[in-house]
Coordinates of N, CA, C and O in Angstrom, one line a residue:
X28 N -46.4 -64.6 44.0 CA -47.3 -63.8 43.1 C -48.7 -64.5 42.9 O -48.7 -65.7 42.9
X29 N -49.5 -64.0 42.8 CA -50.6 -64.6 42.3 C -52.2 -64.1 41.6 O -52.8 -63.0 41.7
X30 N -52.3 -64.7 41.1 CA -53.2 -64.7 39.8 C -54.5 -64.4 40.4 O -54.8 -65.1 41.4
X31 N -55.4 -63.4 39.9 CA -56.8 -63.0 40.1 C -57.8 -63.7 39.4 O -58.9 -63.9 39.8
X32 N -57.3 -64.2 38.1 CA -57.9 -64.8 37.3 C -59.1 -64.3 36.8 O -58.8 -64.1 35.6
X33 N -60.7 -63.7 36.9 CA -61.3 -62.8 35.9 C -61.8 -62.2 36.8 O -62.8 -61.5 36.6
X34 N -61.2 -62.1 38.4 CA -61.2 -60.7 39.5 C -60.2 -59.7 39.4 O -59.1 -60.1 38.8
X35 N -60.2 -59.0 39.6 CA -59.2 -57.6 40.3 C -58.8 -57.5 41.8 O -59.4 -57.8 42.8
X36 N -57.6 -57.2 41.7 CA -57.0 -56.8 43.0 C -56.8 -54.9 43.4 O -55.8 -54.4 42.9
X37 N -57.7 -54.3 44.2 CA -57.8 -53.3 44.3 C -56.7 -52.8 46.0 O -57.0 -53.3 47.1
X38 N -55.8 -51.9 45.7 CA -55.3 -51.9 47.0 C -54.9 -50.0 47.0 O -54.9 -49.2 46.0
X39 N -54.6 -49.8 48.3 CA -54.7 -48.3 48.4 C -53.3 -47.8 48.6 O -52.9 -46.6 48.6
X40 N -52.1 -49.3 48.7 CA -51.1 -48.7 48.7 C -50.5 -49.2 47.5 O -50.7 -50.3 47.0
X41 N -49.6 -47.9 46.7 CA -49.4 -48.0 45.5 C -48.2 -48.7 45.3 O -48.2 -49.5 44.4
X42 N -47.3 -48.6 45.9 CA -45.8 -49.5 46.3 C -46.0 -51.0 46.3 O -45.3 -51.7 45.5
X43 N -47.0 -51.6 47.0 CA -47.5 -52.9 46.8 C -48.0 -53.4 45.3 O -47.7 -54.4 44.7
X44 N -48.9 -52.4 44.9 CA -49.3 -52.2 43.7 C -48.8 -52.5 42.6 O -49.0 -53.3 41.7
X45 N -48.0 -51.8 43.0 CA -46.6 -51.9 41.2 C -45.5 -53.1 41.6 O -44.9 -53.8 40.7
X46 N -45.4 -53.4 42.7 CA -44.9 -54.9 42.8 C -45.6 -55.7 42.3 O -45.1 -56.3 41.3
X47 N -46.9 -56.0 42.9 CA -47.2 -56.7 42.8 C -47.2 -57.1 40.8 O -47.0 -58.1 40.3
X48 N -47.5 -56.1 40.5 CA -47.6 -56.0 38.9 C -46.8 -56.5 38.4 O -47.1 -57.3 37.5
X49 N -45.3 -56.4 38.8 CA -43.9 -56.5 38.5 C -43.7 -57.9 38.3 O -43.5 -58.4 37.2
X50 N -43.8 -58.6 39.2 CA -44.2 -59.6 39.9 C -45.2 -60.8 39.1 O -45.1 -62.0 39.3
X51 N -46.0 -60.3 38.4 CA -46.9 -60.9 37.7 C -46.4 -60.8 36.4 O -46.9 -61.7 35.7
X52 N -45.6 -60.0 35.8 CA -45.2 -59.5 34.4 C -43.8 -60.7 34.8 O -43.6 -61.4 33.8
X53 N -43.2 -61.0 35.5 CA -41.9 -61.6 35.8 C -41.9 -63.1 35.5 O -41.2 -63.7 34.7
X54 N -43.5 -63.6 36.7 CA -43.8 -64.9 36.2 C -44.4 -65.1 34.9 O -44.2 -66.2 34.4
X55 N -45.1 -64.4 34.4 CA -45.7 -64.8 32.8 C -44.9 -64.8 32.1 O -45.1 -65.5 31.1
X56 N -43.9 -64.0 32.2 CA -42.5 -63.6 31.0 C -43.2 -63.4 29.8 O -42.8 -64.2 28.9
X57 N -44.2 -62.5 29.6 CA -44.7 -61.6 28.6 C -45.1 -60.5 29.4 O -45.0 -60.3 30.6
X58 N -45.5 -59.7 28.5 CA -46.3 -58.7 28.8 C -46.0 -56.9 29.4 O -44.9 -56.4 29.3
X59 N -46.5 -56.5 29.6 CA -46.0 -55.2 30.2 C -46.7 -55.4 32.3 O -47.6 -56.2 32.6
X60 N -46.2 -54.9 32.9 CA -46.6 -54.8 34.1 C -47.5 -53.5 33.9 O -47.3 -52.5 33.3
X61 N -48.5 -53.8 34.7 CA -50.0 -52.1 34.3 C -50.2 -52.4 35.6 O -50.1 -53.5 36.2
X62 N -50.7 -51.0 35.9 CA -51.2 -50.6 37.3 C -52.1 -49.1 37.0 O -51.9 -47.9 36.9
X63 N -53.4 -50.0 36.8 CA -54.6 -48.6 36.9 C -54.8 -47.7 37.9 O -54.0 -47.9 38.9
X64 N -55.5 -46.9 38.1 CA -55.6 -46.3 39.2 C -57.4 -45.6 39.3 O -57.8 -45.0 38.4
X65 N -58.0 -45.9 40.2 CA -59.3 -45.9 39.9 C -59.7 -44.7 41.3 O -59.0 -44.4 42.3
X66 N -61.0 -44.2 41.0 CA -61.5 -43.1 41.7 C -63.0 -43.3 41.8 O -63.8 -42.8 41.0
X67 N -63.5 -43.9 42.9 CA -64.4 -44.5 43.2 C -65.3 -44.0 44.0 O -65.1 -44.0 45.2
X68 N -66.7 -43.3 43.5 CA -67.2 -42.7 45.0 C -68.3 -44.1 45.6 O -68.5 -45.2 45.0
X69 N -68.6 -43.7 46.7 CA -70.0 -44.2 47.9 C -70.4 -44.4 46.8 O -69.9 -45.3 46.2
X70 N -71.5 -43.8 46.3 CA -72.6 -44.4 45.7 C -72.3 -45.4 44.2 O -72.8 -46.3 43.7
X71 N -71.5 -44.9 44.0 CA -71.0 -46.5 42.7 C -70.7 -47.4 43.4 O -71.5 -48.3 43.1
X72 N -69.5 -48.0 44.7 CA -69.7 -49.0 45.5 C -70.9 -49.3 46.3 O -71.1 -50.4 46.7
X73 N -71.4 -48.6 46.4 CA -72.8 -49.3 47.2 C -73.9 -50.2 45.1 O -75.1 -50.4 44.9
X74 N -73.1 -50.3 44.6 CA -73.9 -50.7 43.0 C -73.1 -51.7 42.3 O -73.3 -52.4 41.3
X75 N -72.3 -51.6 43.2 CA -71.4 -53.5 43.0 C -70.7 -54.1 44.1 O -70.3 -53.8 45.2
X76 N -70.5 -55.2 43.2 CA -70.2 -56.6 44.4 C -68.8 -56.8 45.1 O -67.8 -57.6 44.8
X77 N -68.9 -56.0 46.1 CA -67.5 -55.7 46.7 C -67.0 -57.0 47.9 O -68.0 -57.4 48.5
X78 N -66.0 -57.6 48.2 CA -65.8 -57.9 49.1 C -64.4 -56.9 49.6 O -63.4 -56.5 48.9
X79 N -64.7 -56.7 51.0 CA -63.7 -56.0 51.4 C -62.7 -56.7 52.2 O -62.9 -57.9 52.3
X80 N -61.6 -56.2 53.1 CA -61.1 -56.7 54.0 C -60.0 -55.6 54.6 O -58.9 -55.3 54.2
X81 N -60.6 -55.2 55.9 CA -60.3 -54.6 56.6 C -58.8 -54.7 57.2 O -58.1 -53.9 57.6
X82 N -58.7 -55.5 57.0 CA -56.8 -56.3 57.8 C -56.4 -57.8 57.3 O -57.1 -58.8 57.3
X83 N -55.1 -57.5 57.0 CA -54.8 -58.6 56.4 C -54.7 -59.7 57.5 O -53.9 -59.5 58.3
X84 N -55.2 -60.4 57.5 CA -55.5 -61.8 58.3 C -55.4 -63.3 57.5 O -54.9 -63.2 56.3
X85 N -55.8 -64.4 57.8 CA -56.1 -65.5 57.3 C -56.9 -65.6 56.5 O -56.8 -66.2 55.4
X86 N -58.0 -64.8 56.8 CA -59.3 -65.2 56.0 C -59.3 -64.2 54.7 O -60.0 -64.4 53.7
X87 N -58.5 -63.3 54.8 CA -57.9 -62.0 53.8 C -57.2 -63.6 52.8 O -57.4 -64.0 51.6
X88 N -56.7 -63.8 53.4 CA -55.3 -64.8 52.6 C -55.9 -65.9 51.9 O -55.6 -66.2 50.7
X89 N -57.1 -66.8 53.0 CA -58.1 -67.2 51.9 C -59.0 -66.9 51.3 O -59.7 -67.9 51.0
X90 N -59.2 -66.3 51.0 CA -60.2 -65.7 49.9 C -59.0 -65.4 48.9 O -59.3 -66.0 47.8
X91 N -58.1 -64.9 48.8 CA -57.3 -63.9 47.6 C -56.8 -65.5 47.1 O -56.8 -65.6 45.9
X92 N -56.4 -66.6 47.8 CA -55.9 -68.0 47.4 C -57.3 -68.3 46.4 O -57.6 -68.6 45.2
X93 N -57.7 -68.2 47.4 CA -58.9 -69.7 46.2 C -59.6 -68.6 45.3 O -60.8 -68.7 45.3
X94 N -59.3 -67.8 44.8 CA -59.7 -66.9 43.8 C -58.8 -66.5 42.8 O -59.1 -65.7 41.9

């Protein structure tokens, strides 16, 4: 599991999602597990600081690590 720390983790599959939440609520042993759901058009992402990643790879893996 791992920690975003004062980022967000945004993903399109929702099954991952709520694991992943699960998962985070398991290791803190507080809290409730939350899974937002957001609706984002073109022009509000082109108005913030997105990094994306197309396929999970290595560099997908570092980045989400050292963050």
């Amino acid at each position: 599991p791992l920690d975003f720390g004062s980022a967000f983790y945004l993903a399109t599959d929702t099954v991952q999602a709520v694991r992943r939440a699960k998962r985070g609520q398991q290791r803190h042993r507080k809290g409730l597990a939350c899974l937002n759901a957001y609706a984002v058009d073109a022009k509000t992402l082109a108005e913030v600081r997105v990094l994306a990643f197309s396929v999970q790879d290595s560099a997908r893996l570092r980045c989400v690590v050292s963050n």
